[in-house]
Short mmCIF file of C-alpha atoms in Angstrom, two decimals:
data_model
loop_
_atom_site.label_atom_id
_atom_site.label_comp_id
_atom_site.label_asym_id
_atom_site.label_seq_id
_atom_site.Cartn_x
_atom_site.Cartn_y
_atom_site.Cartn_z
CA MET A 1 112.38 -6.24 96.05
CA ALA A 2 111.12 -8.67 93.42
CA ASP A 3 107.58 -7.63 94.13
CA GLY A 4 108.59 -3.99 94.04
CA ALA A 5 110.40 -4.46 90.74
CA ASN A 6 107.42 -6.30 89.27
CA ALA A 7 105.09 -3.55 90.44
CA ILE A 8 107.28 -0.94 88.79
CA LEU A 9 107.34 -2.93 85.55
CA VAL A 10 103.57 -3.41 85.61
CA ARG A 11 102.97 0.29 86.19
CA ARG A 12 105.40 1.19 83.43
CA ARG A 13 103.75 -1.30 81.06
CA ARG A 14 100.31 0.14 81.81
CA ARG A 15 101.62 3.64 81.35
CA ASP A 16 103.24 2.78 78.05
CA GLN A 17 100.51 0.65 76.46
CA PRO A 18 97.34 2.77 76.65
CA PRO A 19 98.63 5.62 74.47
CA ALA A 20 99.41 3.13 71.68
CA ALA A 21 96.08 1.40 72.12
CA GLY A 22 94.33 4.75 72.32
CA THR A 23 96.07 5.99 69.18
CA ALA A 24 95.09 2.86 67.28
CA GLY A 25 91.50 3.22 68.47
CA ARG A 26 91.40 6.86 67.40
CA LYS A 27 92.75 5.96 63.97
CA ARG A 28 90.11 3.25 63.55
CA GLY A 29 87.46 5.71 64.65
CA ASP A 30 88.71 8.35 62.22
CA ARG A 31 88.67 5.82 59.38
CA ALA A 32 85.07 4.88 60.18
CA LEU A 33 83.99 8.53 60.26
CA ALA A 34 85.92 9.27 57.07
CA ALA A 35 84.22 6.35 55.33
CA LEU A 36 80.83 7.69 56.38
CA ALA A 37 81.73 11.15 55.07
CA ALA A 38 82.91 9.70 51.76
CA VAL A 39 79.68 7.73 51.31
CA PHE A 40 77.70 10.88 52.13
CA THR A 41 79.59 12.84 49.47
CA LEU A 42 79.13 10.14 46.82
CA ALA A 43 75.43 9.81 47.67
CA GLN A 44 74.93 13.54 47.07
CA LEU A 45 76.61 13.36 43.69
CA ALA A 46 74.67 10.25 42.68
CA LEU A 47 71.21 11.15 43.98
CA VAL A 48 71.05 14.95 43.65
CA ARG A 49 73.43 15.13 40.68
CA PRO A 50 75.74 18.05 39.91
CA VAL A 51 73.70 19.17 36.89
CA LEU A 52 70.88 20.49 39.11
CA LEU A 53 70.60 24.20 38.28
CA LEU A 54 70.66 26.89 40.95
CA GLY A 55 67.48 27.57 42.92
CA TRP A 56 66.02 30.94 43.90
CA ASP A 57 67.82 31.39 47.23
CA GLU A 58 71.03 29.97 45.81
CA ILE A 59 70.91 32.55 43.05
CA VAL A 60 70.71 35.35 45.60
CA TYR A 61 73.74 34.04 47.50
CA VAL A 62 75.86 33.06 44.50
CA SER A 63 75.17 36.21 42.51
CA GLN A 64 76.81 38.31 45.24
CA VAL A 65 80.24 36.96 44.26
CA THR A 66 79.91 36.15 40.54
CA SER A 67 81.26 38.31 37.76
CA HIS A 68 79.00 37.03 34.96
CA THR A 69 75.63 38.20 36.36
CA PRO A 70 74.42 41.21 38.38
CA ALA A 71 73.95 40.69 42.12
CA ALA A 72 70.35 39.95 43.11
CA PHE A 73 68.65 41.96 45.86
CA PHE A 74 69.91 40.84 49.28
CA SER A 75 67.07 41.13 51.78
CA ALA A 76 67.36 41.88 55.50
CA PRO A 77 67.18 38.32 56.92
CA ARG A 78 70.00 36.99 54.76
CA SER A 79 73.62 36.71 55.85
CA ARG A 80 76.79 36.68 53.75
CA GLY A 81 78.14 33.35 55.01
CA VAL A 82 76.98 31.28 52.04
CA SER A 83 78.40 33.82 49.58
CA LEU A 84 81.78 33.53 51.32
CA LEU A 85 81.48 29.74 51.24
CA VAL A 86 80.96 29.57 47.46
CA ALA A 87 83.34 32.39 46.55
CA PRO A 88 86.38 30.13 45.95
CA VAL A 89 84.54 28.65 42.95
CA ALA A 90 81.72 31.04 42.02
CA SER A 91 83.98 34.10 41.90
CA TRP A 92 85.79 32.81 38.80
CA SER A 93 83.59 30.07 37.28
CA SER A 94 79.95 29.99 36.19
CA SER A 95 79.93 26.17 36.10
CA VAL A 96 77.10 24.81 38.23
CA PRO A 97 78.41 21.19 38.17
CA LEU A 98 81.78 22.40 39.45
CA LEU A 99 80.07 24.31 42.26
CA ARG A 100 77.95 21.27 43.16
CA VAL A 101 80.97 18.96 43.33
CA TYR A 102 82.87 21.50 45.43
CA LEU A 103 79.99 21.82 47.91
CA ALA A 104 79.42 18.05 48.07
CA VAL A 105 83.08 17.40 48.89
CA LEU A 106 83.14 20.29 51.36
CA SER A 107 79.96 19.12 53.10
CA GLY A 108 81.37 15.60 53.43
CA ALA A 109 84.62 16.88 54.94
CA ALA A 110 82.63 19.12 57.29
CA LEU A 111 80.53 16.18 58.49
CA PHE A 112 83.73 14.26 59.28
CA LEU A 113 85.13 17.16 61.33
CA ALA A 114 81.83 17.77 63.12
CA LEU A 115 81.50 14.13 64.21
CA ARG A 116 85.17 14.01 65.15
CA ALA A 117 84.51 16.83 67.61
CA TRP A 118 82.43 14.32 69.62
CA ARG A 119 85.21 11.76 69.87
CA GLY A 120 85.59 10.59 73.47
CA LEU A 121 82.07 11.65 74.42
CA PHE A 122 80.40 8.66 72.75
CA PRO A 123 81.78 5.43 71.27
CA THR A 124 82.70 5.54 67.60
CA ARG A 125 79.81 3.21 66.72
CA VAL A 126 77.36 5.75 68.16
CA LEU A 127 78.95 8.61 66.21
CA VAL A 128 78.87 6.62 62.97
CA VAL A 129 75.21 5.68 63.37
CA GLY A 130 74.30 9.20 64.51
CA GLY A 131 76.10 10.69 61.53
CA ALA A 132 74.38 8.21 59.22
CA LEU A 133 70.96 9.07 60.67
CA PHE A 134 71.53 12.74 59.91
CA ALA A 135 73.29 12.23 56.57
CA THR A 136 70.58 9.99 55.11
CA LEU A 137 67.70 12.41 55.71
CA TRP A 138 66.49 13.65 52.35
CA THR A 139 66.91 17.24 53.48
CA THR A 140 70.57 16.65 54.32
CA LEU A 141 71.32 14.91 51.03
CA PHE A 142 69.38 17.51 49.05
CA TYR A 143 70.91 20.61 50.62
CA GLY A 144 74.45 19.30 51.18
CA PRO A 145 75.59 20.25 47.63
CA GLN A 146 73.48 23.44 47.51
CA ALA A 147 74.47 27.00 48.31
CA MET A 148 72.17 27.24 51.33
CA PRO A 149 72.95 28.09 54.97
CA ASN A 150 71.03 25.58 57.10
CA TYR A 151 73.30 22.56 56.66
CA TRP A 152 76.26 24.69 57.69
CA VAL A 153 74.46 25.93 60.79
CA ALA A 154 73.93 22.25 61.65
CA ILE A 155 77.65 21.53 61.18
CA GLY A 156 78.58 24.52 63.33
CA ALA A 157 76.12 23.37 65.99
CA LEU A 158 77.66 19.88 66.11
CA ILE A 159 81.16 21.33 66.39
CA SER A 160 80.26 23.89 69.06
CA VAL A 161 78.25 21.53 71.25
CA GLY A 162 80.72 18.65 70.97
CA CYS A 163 83.73 20.85 71.72
CA PHE A 164 81.84 22.58 74.53
CA LEU A 165 81.25 19.25 76.25
CA ARG A 166 84.86 18.22 75.74
CA ALA A 167 86.10 21.53 77.14
CA ARG A 168 83.87 21.04 80.18
CA ARG A 169 85.33 17.58 80.73
CA GLU A 170 88.96 18.45 79.96
CA ARG A 171 89.65 21.96 81.25
CA SER A 172 93.10 22.08 79.61
CA ALA A 173 91.88 21.10 76.12
CA ARG A 174 92.77 24.16 74.05
CA ALA A 175 91.70 22.48 70.81
CA ALA A 176 88.19 22.07 72.22
CA LEU A 177 88.04 25.79 73.04
CA TRP A 178 89.06 26.64 69.49
CA GLY A 179 86.34 24.29 68.28
CA VAL A 180 83.70 26.05 70.38
CA ALA A 181 84.71 29.38 68.86
CA ALA A 182 84.95 28.03 65.30
CA GLY A 183 81.50 26.44 65.51
CA GLY A 184 80.05 29.70 66.81
CA VAL A 185 81.67 31.69 63.99
CA LEU A 186 80.34 29.28 61.35
CA MET A 187 76.78 29.32 62.70
CA ALA A 188 76.63 33.10 63.05
CA LEU A 189 78.16 33.70 59.63
CA MET A 190 75.42 31.61 58.07
CA ARG A 191 72.41 32.66 60.17
CA PRO A 192 73.02 34.85 63.26
CA GLY A 193 69.54 34.27 64.68
CA ASP A 194 69.80 30.50 64.40
CA ALA A 195 73.25 30.60 66.00
CA LEU A 196 71.87 32.38 69.06
CA TRP A 197 69.00 29.93 69.48
CA VAL A 198 71.38 26.94 69.24
CA ALA A 199 73.84 28.47 71.71
CA LEU A 200 71.35 29.54 74.37
CA PRO A 201 71.69 26.36 76.51
CA LEU A 202 75.49 26.50 76.20
CA LEU A 203 75.61 30.13 77.30
CA ALA A 204 73.25 29.43 80.18
CA LEU A 205 75.23 26.40 81.36
CA ALA A 206 78.58 28.20 81.16
CA LEU A 207 77.12 31.14 83.09
CA ALA A 208 75.47 28.94 85.73
CA ARG A 209 78.65 26.90 86.32
CA ARG A 210 80.85 30.03 86.13
CA HIS A 211 83.01 28.72 83.34
CA TRP A 212 84.05 32.22 82.35
CA ARG A 213 86.66 31.24 79.80
CA LEU A 214 84.24 28.92 78.01
CA LEU A 215 81.53 31.58 78.12
CA LEU A 216 83.91 34.19 76.70
CA VAL A 217 85.13 31.92 73.91
CA LEU A 218 81.62 30.99 72.79
CA ALA A 219 80.37 34.58 72.96
CA ALA A 220 83.41 35.79 71.04
CA GLY A 221 82.83 33.21 68.30
CA LEU A 222 79.17 34.16 67.93
CA ALA A 223 80.03 37.88 67.92
CA ALA A 224 82.77 37.46 65.32
CA GLY A 225 80.46 35.52 63.01
CA ALA A 226 77.60 38.00 63.40
CA LEU A 227 79.78 41.10 63.03
CA PRO A 228 79.48 41.39 59.21
CA TRP A 229 75.67 41.19 59.51
CA VAL A 230 75.65 43.89 62.18
CA ILE A 231 77.98 46.18 60.21
CA GLU A 232 75.83 45.74 57.11
CA ALA A 233 72.76 46.60 59.19
CA TRP A 234 74.22 49.99 60.01
CA LEU A 235 75.60 50.63 56.52
CA GLY A 236 72.63 49.52 54.43
CA HIS A 237 69.52 48.99 56.56
CA GLY A 238 69.25 52.02 58.80
CA GLY A 239 70.65 50.35 61.91
CA LEU A 240 70.43 47.05 63.73
CA ALA A 241 66.92 47.61 65.10
CA GLN A 242 65.60 48.50 61.65
CA ARG A 243 67.19 45.42 60.06
CA LEU A 244 65.73 43.16 62.73
CA SER A 245 62.32 44.75 62.14
CA ASP A 246 62.62 44.31 58.37
CA ALA A 247 63.74 40.70 58.78
CA SER A 248 60.74 39.97 61.00
CA ARG A 249 58.35 41.59 58.51
CA ILE A 250 59.78 39.65 55.56
CA GLN A 251 59.35 36.41 57.49
CA GLY A 252 55.70 37.18 58.15
CA GLY A 253 56.15 38.73 61.58
CA LEU A 254 57.94 36.78 64.29
CA GLY A 255 55.77 35.88 67.26
CA TRP A 256 53.61 33.07 68.57
CA GLN A 257 52.57 31.03 65.52
CA PHE A 258 52.01 27.29 65.55
CA ALA A 259 53.96 25.79 62.63
CA VAL A 260 54.35 22.16 63.74
CA ASP A 261 51.71 21.01 61.25
CA ASP A 262 53.37 23.09 58.54
CA GLN A 263 56.67 21.33 59.15
CA LEU A 264 54.88 17.98 58.92
CA ARG A 265 53.41 18.95 55.54
CA SER A 266 56.85 19.94 54.26
CA LEU A 267 58.37 16.52 55.03
CA GLY A 268 56.95 15.11 51.80
CA GLY A 269 59.57 16.92 49.72
CA ARG A 270 58.39 20.52 49.58
CA ALA A 271 61.33 22.92 49.56
CA LEU A 272 59.16 25.80 50.82
CA CYS A 273 55.70 25.58 52.33
CA ARG A 274 54.42 29.18 52.18
CA PRO A 275 51.49 29.27 52.43
CA CYS A 276 51.49 25.75 53.80
CA THR A 277 48.28 24.16 52.55
CA GLY A 278 47.42 20.64 51.53
CA SER A 279 47.40 17.38 53.40
CA VAL A 280 50.06 15.87 55.64
CA PRO A 281 52.17 13.23 53.81
CA HIS A 282 51.50 9.53 54.29
CA PRO A 283 52.40 8.30 57.82
CA VAL A 284 55.23 6.18 56.40
CA VAL A 285 56.93 9.47 55.41
CA THR A 286 56.46 11.18 58.78
CA VAL A 287 56.84 8.29 61.25
CA TRP A 288 60.54 9.05 61.83
CA TRP A 289 59.61 12.56 62.96
CA PHE A 290 57.50 11.14 65.79
CA ALA A 291 60.14 8.54 66.62
CA LEU A 292 62.76 11.21 67.34
CA PRO A 293 61.29 12.45 70.65
CA VAL A 294 60.78 8.84 71.77
CA LEU A 295 64.42 8.05 71.07
CA ALA A 296 65.44 11.27 72.81
CA GLY A 297 63.55 10.22 75.93
CA LEU A 298 65.13 6.77 75.82
CA ALA A 299 68.57 8.37 75.40
CA VAL A 300 68.01 10.41 78.57
CA ALA A 301 67.04 7.27 80.50
CA VAL A 302 70.13 5.43 79.22
CA ALA A 303 72.38 8.36 80.12
CA ALA A 304 70.87 8.66 83.59
CA ARG A 305 71.49 4.99 84.27
CA ALA A 306 75.08 5.33 83.04
CA ARG A 307 75.58 8.58 85.02
CA ARG A 308 76.55 10.65 81.99
CA LEU A 309 73.51 12.88 81.67
CA GLU A 310 75.26 16.05 80.61
CA ARG A 311 76.60 14.81 77.28
CA THR A 312 73.05 13.73 76.33
CA LEU A 313 70.97 16.53 77.84
CA VAL A 314 73.06 19.38 76.39
CA PRO A 315 72.65 18.43 72.69
CA LEU A 316 68.96 17.69 73.30
CA ALA A 317 68.50 21.11 74.90
CA CYS A 318 70.31 22.82 72.01
CA ALA A 319 68.19 20.87 69.50
CA ALA A 320 65.03 22.00 71.29
CA THR A 321 65.98 25.69 71.33
CA ALA A 322 67.12 25.49 67.67
CA ALA A 323 63.67 24.17 66.71
CA VAL A 324 61.60 26.66 68.74
CA PRO A 325 61.52 29.58 66.25
CA TYR A 326 60.62 27.32 63.33
CA LEU A 327 57.93 25.40 65.17
CA PHE A 328 56.32 28.21 67.14
CA MET A 329 57.36 31.63 65.81
CA ILE A 330 56.85 31.75 62.02
CA GLY A 331 53.79 31.08 59.91
CA TYR A 332 55.34 28.89 57.23
CA ALA A 333 57.78 26.00 56.94
CA ALA A 334 60.71 24.56 55.05
CA PRO A 335 62.26 21.22 56.03
CA ARG A 336 65.78 22.67 55.89
CA PHE A 337 64.99 25.02 58.80
CA LEU A 338 65.22 22.14 61.29
CA GLN A 339 68.53 20.70 60.07
CA PRO A 340 70.49 21.95 63.14
CA ALA A 341 67.94 20.28 65.44
CA TYR A 342 68.10 17.01 63.49
CA ALA A 343 71.91 16.98 63.62
CA LEU A 344 71.97 17.47 67.39
CA LEU A 345 69.23 14.89 67.97
CA ALA A 346 70.96 12.26 65.82
CA ILE A 347 73.76 11.38 68.26
CA PRO A 348 71.57 10.80 71.35
CA ALA A 349 69.11 8.91 69.11
CA ALA A 350 71.92 6.66 67.90
CA ASP A 351 72.98 6.06 71.51
CA ALA A 352 69.43 4.97 72.33
CA LEU A 353 69.31 2.63 69.32
CA TRP A 354 72.54 0.93 70.35
CA HIS A 355 71.09 0.44 73.82
CA VAL A 356 68.05 -1.24 72.25
CA VAL A 357 70.08 -3.72 70.20
CA ARG A 358 72.93 -4.46 72.65
CA ARG A 359 72.83 -5.79 76.21
CA PRO A 360 74.94 -4.09 78.90
CA GLY A 361 77.49 -6.88 78.58
CA GLY A 362 77.89 -6.23 74.85
CA SER A 363 75.96 -9.20 73.44
CA TRP A 364 73.27 -8.66 70.82
CA ARG A 365 69.52 -8.75 71.34
CA PRO A 366 68.69 -10.65 68.12
CA VAL A 367 65.00 -9.80 67.85
CA ALA A 368 65.49 -6.12 68.72
CA ALA A 369 68.47 -5.86 66.37
CA ALA A 370 66.48 -7.36 63.50
CA LEU A 371 63.54 -5.01 64.09
CA VAL A 372 65.78 -1.93 64.33
CA ALA A 373 67.67 -2.94 61.18
CA LEU A 374 64.38 -3.46 59.32
CA GLY A 375 63.07 -0.10 60.52
CA LEU A 376 66.23 1.73 59.49
CA ALA A 377 66.20 0.08 56.07
CA GLY A 378 62.60 1.15 55.54
CA HIS A 379 63.43 4.66 56.75
CA LEU A 380 66.31 4.89 54.27
CA ALA A 381 64.10 3.71 51.41
CA VAL A 382 61.48 6.35 52.24
CA GLN A 383 64.08 9.13 52.47
CA ILE A 384 65.54 8.23 49.07
CA ALA A 385 62.06 8.10 47.51
CA VAL A 386 61.18 11.54 48.88
CA LEU A 387 64.56 12.87 47.75
CA GLU A 388 64.03 11.62 44.19
CA GLY A 389 60.68 13.41 44.04
CA ALA A 390 62.16 16.64 45.38
CA VAL A 391 65.05 16.51 42.91
CA ALA A 392 62.69 15.86 39.97
CA ARG A 393 60.40 18.77 40.87
CA ASN A 394 63.25 21.21 41.40
CA THR A 395 65.00 20.10 38.23
CA ASP A 396 61.86 20.82 36.17
CA SER A 397 61.17 24.22 37.74
CA ARG A 398 64.76 25.39 37.35
CA ARG A 399 64.89 24.24 33.73
CA ASP A 400 61.72 26.27 33.12
CA TRP A 401 63.58 29.38 34.28
CA ASP A 402 66.45 28.58 31.92
CA ARG A 403 64.06 28.03 28.98
CA THR A 404 62.32 31.32 29.74
CA ALA A 405 65.70 33.04 29.72
CA GLY A 406 66.37 31.61 26.25
CA ALA A 407 63.01 32.95 25.02
CA LEU A 408 63.82 36.39 26.45
CA HIS A 409 67.12 36.40 24.58
CA ARG A 410 65.23 35.69 21.35
CA LEU A 411 62.95 38.64 22.13
CA GLY A 412 65.99 40.90 22.36
CA VAL A 413 66.25 41.02 26.15
CA ARG A 414 69.98 40.51 26.55
CA PRO A 415 72.53 41.75 29.07
CA PRO A 416 72.74 44.41 30.24
CA CYS A 417 69.02 44.36 30.92
CA LEU A 418 66.38 44.54 33.66
CA LEU A 419 63.52 42.20 34.55
CA THR A 420 60.61 43.03 36.85
CA GLY A 421 57.56 41.16 38.05
CA HIS A 422 56.91 37.44 38.64
CA GLU A 423 60.05 35.41 39.47
CA ALA A 424 62.25 38.21 38.19
CA ILE A 425 65.16 37.20 40.46
CA PRO A 426 65.72 33.62 39.22
CA ILE A 427 64.77 34.30 35.61
CA GLY A 428 66.89 37.45 35.67
CA TYR A 429 69.89 35.41 36.78
CA TYR A 430 69.54 32.92 33.94
CA THR A 431 68.94 35.75 31.46
CA GLY A 432 71.91 37.73 32.76
CA CYS A 433 69.69 40.66 33.77
CA SER A 434 69.31 42.69 36.91
CA SER A 435 66.01 42.21 38.74
CA GLY A 436 63.80 44.94 40.17
CA ALA A 437 60.72 45.12 42.36
CA THR A 438 58.72 48.18 43.34
CA SER A 439 57.02 46.49 46.30
CA GLY A 440 57.12 43.34 48.39
CA HIS A 441 59.97 41.61 50.20
CA ASN A 442 62.50 42.36 47.45
CA GLU A 443 61.64 46.01 46.87
CA ASN A 444 64.72 47.71 45.47
CA THR A 445 63.58 50.21 42.84
CA THR A 446 60.80 52.61 41.79
CA VAL A 447 58.63 53.02 38.69
CA PRO A 448 60.49 56.16 37.50
CA GLU A 449 63.79 54.29 37.79
CA ILE A 450 62.42 51.40 35.74
CA LEU A 451 61.20 53.76 33.01
CA ARG A 452 64.52 55.61 32.94
CA THR A 453 66.30 52.27 32.58
CA ALA A 454 63.99 51.36 29.66
CA ASP A 455 65.32 54.41 27.80
CA ARG A 456 68.81 52.89 27.90
CA LEU A 457 68.52 49.11 28.24
CA PRO A 458 66.15 46.23 27.40
CA VAL A 459 63.49 45.96 30.12
CA ALA A 460 60.78 43.31 30.44
CA HIS A 461 57.98 42.65 32.90
CA LEU A 462 56.91 39.09 33.75
CA ALA A 463 53.43 38.09 34.90
CA PRO A 464 51.47 34.82 35.11
CA ALA A 465 49.51 34.25 31.91
CA GLY A 466 46.37 36.39 31.96
CA GLY A 467 47.56 38.36 34.98
CA THR A 468 47.15 42.11 35.33
CA PRO A 469 50.41 43.97 34.67
CA PRO A 470 51.37 47.14 36.55
CA LYS A 471 50.31 50.43 35.02
CA TYR A 472 53.78 51.27 33.69
CA ALA A 473 53.91 48.06 31.58
CA ARG A 474 50.34 47.85 30.24
CA ALA A 475 51.14 49.43 26.90
CA TRP A 476 54.23 47.32 26.30
CA PRO A 477 53.96 44.59 23.62
CA VAL A 478 53.06 41.25 25.22
CA HIS A 479 54.48 37.84 24.33
CA ARG A 480 53.39 34.47 25.69
CA VAL A 481 56.34 32.44 26.98
CA SER A 482 55.29 29.14 28.56
CA ASP A 483 52.84 30.15 31.29
CA LEU A 484 54.05 33.75 31.47
CA ASP A 485 53.03 37.00 29.81
CA VAL A 486 56.24 38.82 28.95
CA ARG A 487 55.92 42.53 28.21
CA VAL A 488 59.01 44.04 26.62
CA ALA A 489 59.49 47.80 26.83
CA PRO A 490 59.67 49.43 23.37
CA ARG A 491 63.17 50.53 22.51
CA PRO A 492 63.59 54.31 22.21
#
């Protein structure tokens, strides 16, 4: 009986202790992830700075919900997710610093939630290092506080994939199912096409393993997020097929196009590489890009040895499909396009790095640890240097738009007004004018409409200095503003 009583006590003690230990471990893990998210937020505010004015694409998204400027033309490839994201601030305030702080805090909180979705799949130390690898890329720091969609697709991808794996492991985990759906909604709201590419391996795995509930939840999330884009296609673009065709045309025609070298060229701090000419940046800037597939291969080997392949192979597969359209289907590049792939690669890469620096028993490999630490320190220094250059260039170009707007005001072009021609969308935003184009990707008006508007409102055409203006503006008085020829329509 004594033995039986002792056995009962031991079983009870084991049953009672793990929840407390597990709760304490989860709290420590949450604190570590929260600390990482806080550092990420502060780094954005310190390195990118809230005073950075809005860029071209940001203007398009933000202007849809502002009351102080007309909405810019919203082309076929764009989705309304970013406009919804910024609406809580941009709908009532024109303060750019306030918007930047809001987005920085929101992006930090989102990173915390996205990494938390992976809790239990990898140790906390792996999640912290993986999150740090992604958060310290210059593209992540640069676009975190900006009104752009790609970072949010990356967050949605992390949430969906992490919760998908947890739902596969714990069939009764309702929270994980909600996470799969929420991640799908977020991705599809921001960029429906990107969401589908990220989710392809998840859909295929759920279908192959006949996990019908998981398949339904993921598909429902993607459909719910894409629904506004589909409805808008029918209301304003002549149908879904026509919008897809227009989106492909605006992006240069989707199809087989080798853009790997273009992506390499963009790693030096270029926000958009179209056309993507010039030399590839110094190898010290691009070496991390070539290290990623090596670390991915090592992560697969580690996972195979530990018999946990699925939780490594699934994010790698989703990262690969997310990268396919931007490496092989468009003829230009922007580093932000690959943010979802980088986010999904970061966790397996961190797992591989921990395997390099720690022995199976848990003891350190001193030489390997020193080399990895030195490499990561150098990588961080390079990313910050590239970020500083990107911030400086974008700060100058956006201030030029603001200065041009001031010159237009002095020429009598004040709201309500219309701008056409070169960079009419960003300069129009800073001037407070509508923007119009009679051709090209942002075509939204005609010459007769422009001339009718000139009978009622101030209208100006912008062209590079010495450029040939369109026929309707050739007789308008010309003024040199910086490197632009500004032709202002005579007032009736």
